[in-house]
Amino acid sequence: MNLFKKIATISLTLIFVFTLFVGTYSAEEPTDVTVLFTHDLHSHLLPSRSEDGGEYGGYARLMYAINEQKQKHPDAILVDAGDFSMGSLFQTAYTTSAIELRMMGAMGYDATTFGNHEYDYLPEGLASMLNTAANCGERVPYIVEANYLPPQKNEEGYNEKINEAFENYGVKDYVIIERGGVYFAIFGIFGFDADDCAPNSGMKFFDPSETAQNTVDAARAECIEKYGTEPVVICLSHGGTSNRKGEDYEIAMNTNGIHLIVSGHTHTSLKEAIEVNNTYIVSAAEYGKYLGVAELDYTSDGRCVLDGYELIPIDENTPEDENIEALVENFKATVETDYLSKYGVSFDEVLVKNDIKFETVGQIKSTQHESPVCNIFSDAYKWAVEQTTGETVDVALTAAGVVRESLPTGDITTSDVFNAASLGVGTEGELIAVYVTGKDLKNALEVDASVQPLMNAAQLYFSGVEYSFNTNRMIFNKVDYAMLRRNDGTLEKIDNEKLYCIVTGMYAGQMLGSVEETSMGLIAITPRDKNGNPLTADELVNYVVHDKDGNPVKEWYAIASYLQAMGGEMNGRYADTDGRKVVYSSLNPIDLLRNANIFTVVVLAVFAVIIAVIVLVIVLTVKKIRKRSIVKK
């Protein structure tokens, strides 16, 4: 009997220990977690044409890929890292219809964050969009934003409308979402460069890394207190990263507790996730080219290990979801009725047939050179304003940073042109006509020659001027030849004191006005009225060009009208460059010193002084040595 009791006791003990072991092991058994992600969709509801003649993106195709992944992973969450707007004709209904957020809601997005382009319609436009989305009665995604927030009452810059809109929509620092028994803490972060790209946002900017750490700590504490478990922490960042560099890499380095950063803003495509400080950084390119898939092994004590990572191409081989396709067509009709009808064109109207293979946007930005497609843009601006006002425009310009897409071969439609020239401030880009002195016009040429190596988006393309520069010359003195080129081809010397009419888009115009500040006063381009009075960036809105009916002349419509005026076929002169910008590299002293300005003169003077000092030191040293030698003898 005693033996039986001992055996029973030992058996029960073993069962109890085994149960504890199994229970403990089960608690630590990893759970499969799947995160689907995009960023920088830029209102690209429809597919775009690729360089190889195929297509990429499109929400109906993206939806098909999302559904496929959700069949495999029913508890997957779907998130986006900002810049969901501004980039196609659909953006024209941004403030009135909130198409982008409503589409994301219909596609099942759980959360997104703001990118810098969400502020292109200014705080009032963003407020209108948020209120429209909040009041539409449809499902819309959470918006999370932790470090880029409206000023509060009694703070400088307080805007009641935007504060009310944030509250009405329910914008939060972070949200906690449960899916399949796993809790996700999702928060949004805005980057330094994104802030620089949104100068009119009206928001207060807080340090990304410091805010990220505070937000992670708060979200984890709430999740543990309410649900008794550690969350999967996801940061939707509009900061950017590439090859272990960039703002999101710094956030990961300086913040503990983030499991996954979805990195937007830089349009990066990371074929492999970057791991740093127990954080994985992922990125899936722009315009819905890919659906990102990150699979994590998660344990309730807060550990996450990346178990799978894939970028699924969205192209012409991807089927379309019929429901989303129908919704896109409905919104397309809205744009045609409410916006395009004012201009007498339709969404898919063919403006011109094009047999010329133009450069891609990447090629336009990559090196300093003359670009035929950018020549078209600047020529179109000059032509359109002269046609509209009947007055002579001396110079027109565009910048590489505002060229969003190139012009495709084949039929070029209204939609294609808008996609290429969709960037704007306050509204889709409007042309302004102001004046600059001849000296400042030359400074604009120097910005193109000197700044592009530091900021490829700052490369400028002109109509009405021809010039050359030597890349080996002194910064801000690289241009060695510059002349006005009139419509009849004649050349005219640029007078430093004379005022010249210059046309550009509002966005580029505001950037030119900030050159003096960003160059620390070394070089300036001051927009002026026709009497020579300086204009502030805020005053430029008063110099938008209007047609005879009082409508502002849009950048995209100037290009569209210019192409239409070609009579059906692309003008053959754009098959090549015409010598308006010549870039060369030479170390020939004549080429280096031709037309030297104050920058080169000062550097040469400093160099001469240094040489003189060195020679003087050598001479004195030699004399001293000789003197010592004579004394010794």
XYZ file of C-alpha atoms in Angstrom:
633
model
C 0.000 0.000 0.000
C 2.823 2.349 0.873
C 4.549 1.433 -2.395
C 1.348 2.184 -4.303
C 1.066 5.574 -2.592
C 4.688 6.380 -3.426
C 4.196 5.429 -7.090
C 1.002 7.486 -7.236
C 2.680 10.462 -5.601
C 5.648 10.280 -7.967
C 3.312 9.918 -10.967
C 1.197 12.921 -9.946
C 4.335 14.968 -9.372
C 5.672 14.051 -12.816
C 2.331 14.889 -14.409
C 2.276 18.231 -12.570
C 5.860 19.058 -13.616
C 5.129 17.971 -17.177
C 2.026 20.145 -17.216
C 4.017 23.109 -15.977
C 6.684 22.445 -18.581
C 4.177 22.169 -21.386
C 2.335 25.257 -20.165
C 5.536 27.249 -19.979
C 6.672 26.020 -23.363
C 3.316 26.818 -24.915
C 3.411 30.365 -23.561
C 6.709 30.924 -25.349
C 5.719 29.135 -28.550
C 6.024 31.835 -31.238
C 2.925 33.068 -33.036
C 3.078 33.827 -36.758
C 2.359 37.517 -37.375
C 2.013 39.049 -40.844
C 2.240 42.740 -41.709
C 1.250 43.911 -45.199
C 2.504 47.389 -46.082
C 2.800 50.162 -48.665
C 3.885 53.798 -48.676
C 4.089 56.766 -51.058
C 1.020 55.719 -53.038
C 0.555 59.331 -54.208
C -3.036 59.000 -55.434
C -2.001 56.404 -58.027
C -5.332 54.609 -58.095
C -4.755 53.581 -61.699
C -1.817 51.582 -63.091
C 1.161 53.515 -64.443
C 3.180 52.733 -67.544
C 6.655 51.337 -66.945
C 9.803 51.912 -68.989
C 9.674 48.450 -70.577
C 6.203 48.996 -72.002
C 4.418 47.193 -69.180
C 2.505 48.597 -66.234
C 2.866 48.800 -62.478
C 0.628 49.595 -59.540
C -3.080 50.319 -59.536
C -5.374 49.854 -56.550
C -7.523 47.119 -58.128
C -4.414 44.986 -58.716
C -3.008 45.879 -55.317
C -6.312 44.753 -53.763
C -6.055 41.398 -55.533
C -2.582 40.852 -54.040
C -3.818 41.926 -50.597
C -6.686 39.446 -50.766
C -4.314 36.652 -51.768
C -2.127 37.346 -48.755
C -5.104 37.544 -46.417
C -6.247 34.133 -47.605
C -2.853 32.803 -46.545
C -2.690 34.960 -43.423
C -6.244 35.770 -42.233
C -4.994 37.795 -39.268
C -2.594 39.976 -41.282
C -2.727 43.716 -40.697
C -2.409 46.255 -43.521
C -0.598 49.571 -42.994
C 0.799 52.497 -44.980
C 3.625 54.956 -44.214
C 2.256 58.175 -45.697
C 2.160 60.322 -48.839
C -1.024 58.538 -49.806
C -2.101 61.655 -51.748
C -0.798 64.087 -54.398
C 0.388 62.531 -57.646
C -2.506 62.013 -60.060
C -5.754 63.592 -61.214
C -7.539 62.008 -58.260
C -5.788 64.513 -55.983
C -8.004 67.260 -57.413
C -10.816 65.870 -55.237
C -8.573 65.717 -52.153
C -10.369 68.393 -50.126
C -13.907 67.689 -51.334
C -14.090 63.896 -51.651
C -11.137 62.472 -49.643
C -10.775 59.826 -52.339
C -7.474 58.453 -51.060
C -8.574 57.687 -47.494
C -11.918 56.315 -48.645
C -10.137 54.003 -51.088
C -7.772 52.833 -48.354
C -10.755 52.167 -46.117
C -12.447 50.115 -48.826
C -9.239 48.122 -49.296
C -9.044 47.249 -45.609
C -6.107 49.372 -44.477
C -5.849 49.360 -40.695
C -3.639 52.426 -40.264
C -1.649 55.064 -42.115
C 0.302 58.217 -41.244
C 0.851 61.630 -42.791
C 3.545 62.320 -45.366
C 4.726 65.778 -46.354
C 2.448 65.833 -49.408
C -0.643 65.525 -47.253
C 0.113 69.171 -46.364
C 0.378 70.430 -49.970
C -3.164 71.779 -49.773
C -2.144 73.717 -46.651
C -3.664 73.187 -43.173
C -7.100 74.285 -44.351
C -7.044 71.766 -47.190
C -5.935 68.967 -44.885
C -8.669 69.912 -42.420
C -11.299 69.785 -45.163
C -10.053 66.391 -46.346
C -10.052 64.925 -42.829
C -13.553 66.179 -42.112
C -14.830 64.844 -45.423
C -13.342 61.418 -44.687
C -14.587 61.396 -41.092
C -18.121 62.300 -42.122
C -18.423 60.090 -45.217
C -20.019 57.205 -43.303
C -17.550 54.719 -44.761
C -14.749 52.729 -43.177
C -11.483 54.689 -43.158
C -8.094 53.737 -41.680
C -6.685 55.008 -38.405
C -4.263 57.900 -38.835
C -1.347 57.894 -36.399
C 1.037 60.822 -35.970
C 3.184 61.328 -32.872
C 5.674 64.134 -33.570
C 4.070 66.427 -36.173
C 1.076 68.041 -34.568
C -0.997 71.225 -34.742
C -0.144 73.952 -32.227
C -2.571 73.969 -29.326
C -4.527 76.898 -27.902
C -2.333 79.737 -26.647
C 0.552 78.454 -28.793
C 1.940 80.359 -31.763
C 0.334 79.281 -35.020
C -2.818 77.825 -33.425
C -5.375 76.933 -36.111
C -8.802 76.043 -34.792
C -9.920 74.332 -38.006
C -7.040 71.870 -38.190
C -7.276 71.056 -34.478
C -10.982 70.341 -34.783
C -10.354 68.205 -37.875
C -7.694 66.130 -36.089
C -10.153 65.539 -33.258
C -13.079 64.852 -35.593
C -11.141 62.237 -37.551
C -9.503 60.800 -34.457
C -5.838 61.309 -35.316
C -3.769 59.743 -32.506
C -0.133 59.286 -31.521
C -0.657 55.530 -31.626
C -3.381 52.899 -31.741
C -3.545 49.382 -30.321
C -5.170 46.817 -32.602
C -5.921 43.186 -31.771
C -5.732 40.599 -34.515
C -5.863 36.842 -33.939
C -5.074 37.204 -30.259
C -1.996 39.376 -30.932
C -1.929 43.068 -30.068
C -0.235 45.606 -32.328
C 0.891 49.057 -31.151
C 1.130 51.224 -34.274
C 2.442 54.798 -34.233
C 3.461 57.419 -36.791
C 6.660 59.480 -37.104
C 7.442 62.435 -39.379
C 11.029 63.000 -40.537
C 13.323 66.035 -40.654
C 13.480 66.117 -44.450
C 9.730 65.622 -44.694
C 9.336 68.690 -42.489
C 11.654 70.662 -44.800
C 9.470 69.550 -47.716
C 6.320 70.859 -46.010
C 7.208 74.494 -45.241
C 3.556 75.575 -45.136
C 2.206 72.748 -42.972
C 1.614 74.880 -39.878
C 2.607 71.915 -37.692
C 4.913 71.707 -34.659
C 7.837 69.350 -35.187
C 9.206 67.235 -32.334
C 12.391 65.182 -32.398
C 11.611 61.843 -34.125
C 13.804 59.541 -32.011
C 12.878 61.104 -28.672
C 9.190 61.055 -29.564
C 9.441 57.500 -30.859
C 10.883 56.273 -27.559
C 8.252 58.077 -25.507
C 5.479 56.706 -27.723
C 6.803 53.145 -27.614
C 7.003 53.281 -23.818
C 3.461 54.652 -23.509
C 1.966 52.138 -25.969
C 3.668 49.158 -24.325
C 2.591 50.261 -20.864
C -1.026 50.628 -21.986
C -1.044 47.260 -23.724
C 0.442 45.437 -20.720
C -1.932 47.164 -18.299
C -5.078 46.553 -20.359
C -4.366 43.235 -22.042
C -1.577 41.677 -19.985
C 0.758 41.186 -22.923
C 3.539 42.892 -24.850
C 2.463 44.289 -28.253
C 4.104 44.006 -31.646
C 5.362 47.577 -32.062
C 5.177 49.017 -35.578
C 6.421 52.471 -36.566
C 4.930 54.013 -39.710
C 7.682 56.496 -40.531
C 7.839 59.176 -43.171
C 11.553 59.683 -42.677
C 13.257 57.418 -45.177
C 16.189 55.062 -45.387
C 18.498 53.378 -47.861
C 21.362 50.934 -47.453
C 21.821 51.379 -43.714
C 21.604 55.142 -43.986
C 18.859 57.652 -43.434
C 16.523 58.939 -40.789
C 14.701 55.687 -40.099
C 17.995 53.907 -39.538
C 18.818 56.566 -36.936
C 15.431 56.114 -35.267
C 16.030 52.363 -35.047
C 19.506 52.932 -33.602
C 18.260 55.385 -30.983
C 14.964 53.779 -29.965
C 14.403 50.576 -28.035
C 11.313 48.447 -28.409
C 10.341 48.949 -32.072
C 9.926 45.660 -33.893
C 9.194 46.948 -37.403
C 9.665 50.292 -39.167
C 7.773 50.762 -42.428
C 9.945 53.400 -44.069
C 8.339 55.922 -46.411
C 9.311 59.260 -47.998
C 12.448 58.257 -49.924
C 10.599 55.901 -52.309
C 13.093 53.206 -51.372
C 12.730 49.585 -52.405
C 14.462 47.309 -49.879
C 14.774 43.815 -51.291
C 16.049 42.706 -47.896
C 14.996 44.084 -44.538
C 17.602 46.059 -42.580
C 18.097 44.833 -39.005
C 19.466 47.214 -36.393
C 18.984 47.306 -32.611
C 16.433 44.446 -32.760
C 14.368 46.470 -35.236
C 13.597 45.549 -38.848
C 13.323 48.329 -41.438
C 11.264 47.558 -44.544
C 10.343 49.566 -47.632
C 8.323 48.765 -50.771
C 8.909 51.587 -53.312
C 6.380 54.143 -54.504
C 3.087 54.235 -56.423
C 2.006 50.726 -55.366
C 4.756 49.024 -57.375
C 4.931 46.361 -54.673
C 2.932 45.011 -51.784
C 5.318 44.484 -48.886
C 4.932 41.373 -46.730
C 6.773 40.965 -43.409
C 6.268 37.756 -41.442
C 7.306 37.788 -37.786
C 7.596 35.123 -35.108
C 6.136 36.782 -32.012
C 6.143 35.674 -28.380
C 4.023 37.204 -25.630
C 7.106 38.449 -23.803
C 7.666 40.919 -26.635
C 10.247 39.170 -28.793
C 9.898 39.318 -32.583
C 12.064 37.646 -35.201
C 11.627 38.239 -38.934
C 10.755 34.890 -40.436
C 9.874 35.973 -43.970
C 10.057 39.077 -46.126
C 8.825 39.670 -49.658
C 8.013 42.464 -52.076
C 5.210 41.258 -54.336
C 5.272 42.993 -57.757
C 2.033 44.660 -58.789
C 2.066 44.730 -62.589
C 0.114 43.861 -65.733
C 0.246 40.187 -64.745
C -1.683 40.865 -61.534
C -5.479 40.389 -61.873
C -7.779 43.216 -60.810
C -10.270 43.125 -57.980
C -13.616 43.944 -59.587
C -15.077 45.837 -56.629
C -12.101 48.172 -56.293
C -11.924 48.578 -60.070
C -15.555 49.750 -60.100
C -14.918 52.137 -57.220
C -11.922 53.652 -59.040
C -14.059 54.174 -62.157
C -16.688 55.951 -60.062
C -14.102 58.315 -58.637
C -12.666 58.822 -62.114
C -16.091 60.025 -63.265
C -16.219 62.389 -60.292
C -12.909 63.964 -61.325
C -14.045 64.392 -64.921
C -17.311 66.042 -63.911
C -16.061 68.225 -61.071
C -12.626 69.208 -62.373
C -11.611 68.340 -65.925
C -14.819 69.658 -67.477
C -13.600 73.170 -66.572
C -10.647 72.691 -68.918
C -12.519 71.024 -71.754
C -10.488 67.817 -71.577
C -11.165 64.289 -70.362
C -9.196 61.865 -68.218
C -7.935 59.604 -71.039
C -7.993 62.126 -73.882
C -4.991 61.731 -76.202
C -3.082 65.016 -76.472
C -0.284 63.947 -78.793
C 1.323 60.797 -80.198
C 4.935 60.398 -79.165
C 7.632 58.243 -80.797
C 10.460 59.665 -78.666
C 11.760 57.658 -75.698
C 12.347 60.253 -73.035
C 14.465 59.880 -69.899
C 13.046 58.497 -66.692
C 12.752 60.727 -63.626
C 15.737 58.923 -62.117
C 17.836 59.679 -65.198
C 16.724 63.308 -65.183
C 18.000 63.709 -61.616
C 21.075 61.504 -61.829
C 23.522 63.795 -63.669
C 23.888 67.423 -64.671
C 22.721 67.678 -68.266
C 20.146 69.136 -70.615
C 16.927 67.122 -70.683
C 14.530 67.152 -73.666
C 11.484 66.297 -71.547
C 12.294 69.131 -69.128
C 12.825 71.420 -72.117
C 9.229 70.631 -73.064
C 8.035 71.604 -69.596
C 9.875 74.936 -69.443
C 9.024 75.760 -73.076
C 5.376 74.990 -72.320
C 5.352 77.355 -69.334
C 6.824 80.178 -71.400
C 4.503 79.531 -74.348
C 1.347 79.213 -72.239
C 1.886 82.465 -70.336
C 2.737 84.367 -73.509
C -0.412 82.953 -75.155
C -2.519 83.842 -72.123
C -1.238 87.334 -71.376
C 0.045 88.476 -74.758
C 3.193 89.685 -73.019
C 6.783 88.586 -73.502
C 8.247 86.153 -71.001
C 12.024 86.332 -70.837
C 12.719 83.050 -69.049
C 10.768 80.058 -67.762
C 12.109 77.260 -65.616
C 11.256 74.002 -63.959
C 13.146 71.912 -61.417
C 13.975 68.206 -61.420
C 12.269 67.844 -58.045
C 8.860 68.821 -59.413
C 8.962 66.376 -62.336
C 7.056 63.425 -60.898
C 6.935 61.207 -63.977
C 8.357 61.324 -67.476
C 6.309 61.459 -70.685
C 5.659 57.985 -72.136
C 5.979 56.774 -75.697
C 2.781 56.189 -77.634
C -0.354 58.139 -76.793
C 0.203 60.847 -74.182
C -3.059 61.509 -72.335
C -4.319 64.198 -69.995
C -3.751 61.812 -67.109
C -0.123 61.203 -68.169
C 0.636 64.915 -68.215
C -1.001 65.535 -64.852
C 0.935 62.658 -63.288
C 4.157 64.215 -64.579
C 3.368 67.708 -63.257
C 1.170 67.117 -60.232
C 3.260 68.785 -57.540
C 1.844 71.984 -56.114
C 1.385 74.180 -53.063
C -2.120 74.929 -51.870
C -3.527 73.400 -55.023
C -2.154 71.556 -58.028
C 0.753 73.602 -59.388
C -0.039 77.083 -60.635
C 2.273 79.195 -62.754
C 3.516 82.487 -61.384
C 5.104 85.364 -63.311
C 7.521 87.573 -61.381
C 10.664 89.549 -62.113
C 14.312 89.043 -61.184
C 17.388 91.121 -61.864
C 19.915 89.930 -64.404
C 22.301 89.272 -61.533
C 19.754 87.031 -59.818
C 18.995 85.256 -63.098
C 22.685 84.395 -63.321
C 22.503 83.256 -59.700
C 19.698 80.872 -60.680
C 22.022 79.399 -63.306
C 24.678 79.040 -60.597
C 22.196 77.208 -58.355
C 21.696 74.707 -61.147
C 25.435 74.330 -61.705
C 26.551 74.232 -58.062
C 23.746 72.745 -55.975
C 22.767 69.676 -58.033
C 25.692 67.539 -56.781
C 24.441 68.194 -53.232
C 20.708 67.991 -54.000
C 19.703 66.368 -57.280
C 16.146 67.697 -57.039
C 17.580 71.243 -57.329
C 18.721 70.792 -60.932
C 17.010 73.477 -63.026
C 15.899 73.488 -66.666
C 15.342 76.759 -68.510
C 13.574 78.137 -71.545
C 14.776 81.474 -72.936
C 18.411 81.204 -71.927
C 21.512 79.291 -73.007
C 24.549 78.774 -70.819
C 27.479 76.502 -70.089
C 29.337 75.528 -66.958
C 32.496 73.695 -66.002
C 31.974 71.214 -63.178
C 35.587 71.706 -62.034
C 35.233 75.428 -61.370
C 34.715 77.072 -57.998
C 31.285 76.613 -56.402
C 28.878 79.452 -57.311
C 31.248 80.377 -60.154
C 30.845 77.339 -62.354
C 28.918 79.156 -65.109
C 31.325 80.605 -67.673
C 28.841 81.664 -70.360
C 25.224 82.855 -70.250
C 22.975 84.615 -72.763
C 19.267 85.181 -73.248
C 17.868 83.176 -76.158
C 14.878 84.903 -77.716
C 11.988 83.119 -79.440
C 13.504 83.822 -82.880
C 16.828 82.282 -81.820
C 18.749 85.533 -81.420
C 21.047 85.895 -78.414
C 21.155 88.825 -76.015
C 23.544 89.706 -73.211
C 22.107 89.500 -69.664
C 22.228 92.903 -67.966
C 22.878 92.572 -64.226
C 20.717 95.599 -63.380
C 17.795 94.971 -65.712
C 14.564 93.273 -64.608
C 13.518 90.137 -66.480
C 10.135 88.420 -66.424
C 10.470 84.838 -65.208
C 7.765 82.153 -65.109
C 7.790 79.039 -62.967
C 5.520 76.932 -60.795
C 4.547 78.126 -57.336
C 6.488 75.318 -55.641
C 9.736 76.053 -57.503
C 9.189 79.784 -57.053
C 9.058 79.468 -53.290
C 12.169 77.300 -53.312
C 14.081 79.904 -55.360
C 13.121 82.571 -52.858
C 14.706 80.527 -50.061
C 18.103 80.194 -51.771
C 19.647 83.060 -49.794
C 18.692 81.488 -46.460
C 19.784 77.960 -47.383
C 23.111 79.210 -48.809
C 23.741 81.250 -45.647
C 23.674 84.494 -47.613
C 26.279 83.472 -50.181
C 23.868 83.732 -53.089
C 20.368 85.168 -53.516
C 17.457 85.019 -55.949
C 14.866 87.611 -54.988
C 11.467 87.538 -56.742
C 10.239 91.065 -57.477
C 7.254 92.864 -58.929
C 7.569 94.724 -62.237
C 8.723 97.830 -60.353
C 11.563 95.933 -58.702
C 10.041 95.666 -55.230
C 11.061 92.429 -53.422
C 8.342 89.848 -52.778
C 8.045 87.435 -49.870
C 7.119 83.777 -50.350
C 3.638 84.511 -49.011
C 3.142 87.275 -51.591
C 3.815 85.004 -54.563
C 0.210 83.822 -54.485
C -0.713 87.298 -55.777
C 1.354 86.707 -58.923
C -0.369 83.589 -60.207
C -1.076 83.895 -63.935
C -4.803 83.912 -64.821
C -6.518 83.394 -68.139
C -9.142 85.709 -69.652
C -11.865 84.039 -67.550
C -9.942 84.567 -64.342
C -8.887 80.921 -63.955
C -5.343 80.257 -62.722
C -3.011 78.728 -65.312
C -1.938 75.310 -64.056
C 1.440 73.745 -64.795
C -0.141 70.544 -66.084
C -2.605 72.429 -68.289
C 0.191 74.559 -69.777
C 2.003 71.372 -70.795
C -1.189 69.718 -72.035
C -2.108 72.757 -74.154
C 1.423 72.982 -75.547
C 1.323 69.329 -76.598
C -2.122 69.743 -78.143
C -0.836 72.701 -80.159
C 1.712 70.402 -81.841
C -1.056 69.088 -84.087
C -1.124 65.442 -83.102
C 2.559 64.439 -83.293
C 5.373 65.216 -80.847
C 7.601 67.973 -82.221
C 10.723 66.278 -83.582
C 13.051 68.917 -82.151
C 12.591 67.314 -78.737
C 14.204 64.100 -79.952
C 17.498 65.643 -78.859
C 18.887 68.551 -76.881
C 19.307 71.976 -78.478
C 22.385 73.262 -76.637
C 20.593 75.510 -74.170
C 22.587 73.910 -71.318
C 26.129 72.662 -71.912
C 27.874 70.814 -69.096
C 31.578 69.976 -69.344
C 34.598 69.212 -67.140
C 37.956 70.839 -67.764
C 41.096 71.610 -65.788
C 42.433 73.993 -68.416
C 43.419 77.207 -66.539
C 41.606 79.312 -69.128
C 38.398 77.330 -68.609
C 38.802 77.497 -64.839
C 39.280 81.281 -64.708
C 37.090 82.562 -67.558
C 34.608 85.177 -66.253
C 35.738 84.647 -62.651
C 33.457 86.197 -60.050
C 33.978 87.223 -56.423
C 33.944 83.606 -55.163
C 36.852 82.591 -57.366
C 38.717 85.869 -56.800
C 38.455 85.531 -53.015
C 39.596 81.903 -53.068
C 42.516 82.760 -55.363
C 43.440 85.667 -53.098
C 43.343 83.422 -50.020
C 45.346 80.792 -51.872
C 47.888 83.441 -52.936
C 48.223 84.655 -49.341
C 48.745 81.078 -48.119
C 51.415 80.502 -50.791
C 53.064 83.820 -49.887
C 53.113 82.886 -46.202
C 54.582 79.469 -46.979
C 57.263 81.032 -49.194
C 58.017 83.617 -46.514
C 58.346 80.921 -43.847
C 60.659 78.910 -46.109
C 62.804 81.953 -46.870
C 63.089 82.920 -43.205
C 63.870 79.336 -42.242
C 66.613 79.100 -44.867
C 68.105 82.414 -43.718
C 68.053 81.216 -40.115
C 69.775 77.950 -41.037
C 72.429 79.823 -43.054
C 73.013 82.243 -40.180
C 73.519 79.372 -37.741
C 75.912 77.737 -40.201
C 77.998 80.916 -40.496
C 78.132 81.322 -36.684
C 79.367 77.737 -36.298
C 82.169 78.357 -38.770
